GROMACS .gro file of C-alpha atoms in nm:
model
  146
    1MET     CA    1  10.493  -7.454 -13.023
    2THR     CA    2  10.339  -7.591 -13.332
    3ALA     CA    3  10.510  -7.835 -13.565
    4GLY     CA    4  10.643  -7.539 -13.767
    5GLY     CA    5  10.802  -7.387 -13.459
    6GLU     CA    6  10.561  -7.096 -13.404
    7ARG     CA    7  10.410  -7.047 -13.062
    8GLY     CA    8  10.040  -7.112 -13.042
    9SER     CA    9   9.813  -6.863 -12.872
   10HIS     CA   10   9.645  -6.931 -12.541
   11ALA     CA   11   9.425  -6.658 -12.405
   12ASP     CA   12   9.508  -6.642 -12.035
   13ASP     CA   13   9.799  -6.861 -11.932
   14GLY     CA   14  10.077  -6.632 -12.058
   15THR     CA   15  10.286  -6.921 -12.193
   16GLY     CA   16  10.167  -6.915 -12.553
   17ILE     CA   17  10.126  -7.294 -12.530
   18LYS     CA   18   9.790  -7.456 -12.589
   19PRO     CA   19   9.647  -7.807 -12.601
   20GLY     CA   20   9.692  -7.960 -12.943
   21ASP     CA   21  10.030  -7.794 -13.007
   22GLU     CA   22  10.270  -8.045 -13.160
   23LEU     CA   23  10.640  -8.055 -13.083
   24PRO     CA   24  10.867  -8.100 -13.384
   25PRO     CA   25  10.987  -8.460 -13.422
   26LEU     CA   26  11.335  -8.553 -13.303
   27GLU     CA   27  11.515  -8.837 -13.484
   28ILE     CA   28  11.773  -9.018 -13.274
   29PRO     CA   29  12.010  -9.259 -13.452
   30LEU     CA   30  12.038  -9.571 -13.236
   31THR     CA   31  12.408  -9.639 -13.242
   32ARG     CA   32  12.576  -9.917 -13.052
   33THR     CA   33  12.777  -9.647 -12.872
   34LEU     CA   34  12.463  -9.464 -12.757
   35ILE     CA   35  12.308  -9.783 -12.622
   36VAL     CA   36  12.622  -9.896 -12.437
   37ALA     CA   37  12.712  -9.548 -12.310
   38GLY     CA   38  12.357  -9.493 -12.183
   39ALA     CA   39  12.363  -9.820 -11.991
   40LEU     CA   40  12.703  -9.744 -11.841
   41ALA     CA   41  12.610  -9.385 -11.752
   42SER     CA   42  12.302  -9.509 -11.568
   43ARG     CA   43  12.504  -9.787 -11.398
   44ASP     CA   44  12.300 -10.059 -11.564
   45TYR     CA   45  12.557 -10.331 -11.615
   46GLN     CA   46  12.317 -10.600 -11.737
   47ASP     CA   47  12.496 -10.776 -12.019
   48VAL     CA   48  12.203 -10.745 -12.262
   49HIS     CA   49  12.281 -10.372 -12.290
   50HIS     CA   50  12.649 -10.410 -12.390
   51ASP     CA   51  12.733 -10.770 -12.488
   52ALA     CA   52  12.580 -10.884 -12.818
   53GLU     CA   53  12.662 -11.252 -12.760
   54ALA     CA   54  12.504 -11.249 -12.415
   55ALA     CA   55  12.196 -11.074 -12.554
   56LYS     CA   56  12.169 -11.341 -12.827
   57ASP     CA   57  12.208 -11.618 -12.568
   58LYS     CA   58  11.909 -11.467 -12.387
   59GLY     CA   59  11.693 -11.458 -12.702
   60SER     CA   60  11.750 -11.104 -12.830
   61PRO     CA   61  11.892 -11.044 -13.179
   62ASP     CA   62  12.134 -10.781 -13.039
   63ILE     CA   63  12.194 -10.549 -12.746
   64PHE     CA   64  11.908 -10.311 -12.668
   65MET     CA   65  11.855  -9.977 -12.496
   66ASN     CA   66  11.768  -9.966 -12.127
   67ILE     CA   67  11.475  -9.769 -11.985
   68LEU     CA   68  11.696  -9.515 -11.809
   69THR     CA   69  11.853  -9.410 -12.139
   70THR     CA   70  11.508  -9.382 -12.294
   71ASN     CA   71  11.393  -9.174 -11.996
   72GLY     CA   72  11.689  -8.940 -12.045
   73LEU     CA   73  11.617  -8.902 -12.416
   74VAL     CA   74  11.253  -8.818 -12.343
   75GLY     CA   75  11.370  -8.552 -12.095
   76ARG     CA   76  11.612  -8.412 -12.351
   77TYR     CA   77  11.332  -8.393 -12.608
   78ILE     CA   78  11.117  -8.185 -12.373
   79THR     CA   79  11.395  -7.949 -12.259
   80ASP     CA   80  11.526  -7.907 -12.615
   81HIS     CA   81  11.179  -7.784 -12.708
   82PHE     CA   82  11.081  -7.576 -12.404
   83GLY     CA   83  11.428  -7.450 -12.317
   84PRO     CA   84  11.689  -7.493 -12.043
   85THR     CA   85  11.475  -7.335 -11.771
   86ALA     CA   86  11.193  -7.588 -11.818
   87VAL     CA   87  11.151  -7.814 -11.515
   88LEU     CA   88  11.039  -8.174 -11.563
   89ARG     CA   89  10.780  -8.241 -11.292
   90THR     CA   90  10.680  -8.594 -11.388
   91VAL     CA   91  10.792  -8.839 -11.652
   92ALA     CA   92  10.567  -9.144 -11.680
   93ILE     CA   93  10.677  -9.375 -11.960
   94ARG     CA   94  10.618  -9.731 -12.073
   95LEU     CA   95  10.846  -9.930 -12.301
   96GLY     CA   96  10.727 -10.133 -12.597
   97ALA     CA   97  10.940 -10.246 -12.894
   98PRO     CA   98  11.314 -10.260 -12.817
   99ASN     CA   99  11.560 -10.004 -12.951
  100TYR     CA  100  11.832 -10.198 -13.135
  101PRO     CA  101  12.152 -10.059 -13.289
  102GLY     CA  102  12.122  -9.948 -13.649
  103ASP     CA  103  11.764  -9.824 -13.618
  104THR     CA  104  11.631  -9.471 -13.556
  105MET     CA  105  11.389  -9.365 -13.285
  106THR     CA  106  11.167  -9.069 -13.368
  107LEU     CA  107  11.023  -8.884 -13.071
  108THR     CA  108  10.701  -8.687 -13.114
  109GLY     CA  109  10.490  -8.497 -12.865
  110THR     CA  110  10.155  -8.326 -12.835
  111VAL     CA  111  10.051  -8.083 -12.562
  112THR     CA  112   9.743  -8.234 -12.400
  113GLY     CA  113   9.682  -7.979 -12.127
  114VAL     CA  114   9.797  -7.644 -11.990
  115ASP     CA  115   9.743  -7.512 -11.638
  116GLY     CA  116   9.916  -7.180 -11.576
  117ASP     CA  117  10.288  -7.236 -11.629
  118THR     CA  118  10.255  -7.617 -11.641
  119ALA     CA  119  10.196  -7.826 -11.952
  120GLN     CA  120  10.128  -8.195 -12.002
  121VAL     CA  121  10.279  -8.349 -12.312
  122ARG     CA  122  10.195  -8.691 -12.458
  123ILE     CA  123  10.516  -8.851 -12.588
  124THR     CA  124  10.570  -9.129 -12.840
  125GLY     CA  125  10.902  -9.271 -12.953
  126ALA     CA  126  10.879  -9.501 -13.254
  127ASN     CA  127  11.132  -9.718 -13.437
  128ALA     CA  128  11.105  -9.965 -13.725
  129LEU     CA  129  10.946 -10.224 -13.493
  130GLY     CA  130  10.675  -9.994 -13.356
  131HIS     CA  131  10.637  -9.781 -13.047
  132HIS     CA  132  10.946  -9.803 -12.827
  133VAL     CA  133  10.815  -9.559 -12.566
  134THR     CA  134  10.483  -9.397 -12.485
  135GLY     CA  135  10.394  -9.177 -12.195
  136THR     CA  136  10.327  -8.836 -12.050
  137VAL     CA  137  10.558  -8.561 -11.927
  138THR     CA  138  10.450  -8.274 -11.705
  139VAL     CA  139  10.674  -7.970 -11.747
  140SER     CA  140  10.678  -7.634 -11.571
  141LEU     CA  141  10.795  -7.322 -11.748
  142PRO     CA  142  10.922  -7.052 -11.512
  143GLU     CA  143  10.757  -6.714 -11.571
  144GLY     CA  144  10.892  -6.524 -11.866
  145THR     CA  145  11.060  -6.824 -12.032
  146ALA     CA  146  10.786  -6.948 -12.262
   0.00000   0.00000   0.00000
């Protein structure tokens, strides 16, 4: 899909997705609850993800999001766009600036390649400090779902 939500045209793949298509941005408010709940849901009990005083003792201004929560949000971004039948084949991400409570992360994506029913999407998640996450997701779209 393009940024406006219309499907692009691609001559032979049948998906209507083409390189250069941009996914609409997704703004995610970074609440303290989201950060703590994500850490707990992924069984990451490191204190820097739920205890502000412990995080400060270790040099961070506050608690911060763990990579597993970020990975889940990236997956959500892709499946929200391509639909519930989309299958994530690979998610390769790298963290940069931390996600702290009170900020907003904006996810953006660009289709970089299409091969049949499989697309590669370059992902960026930015907050006020810079890029929190960058990477690539490979997603398959079962026939008739694109």
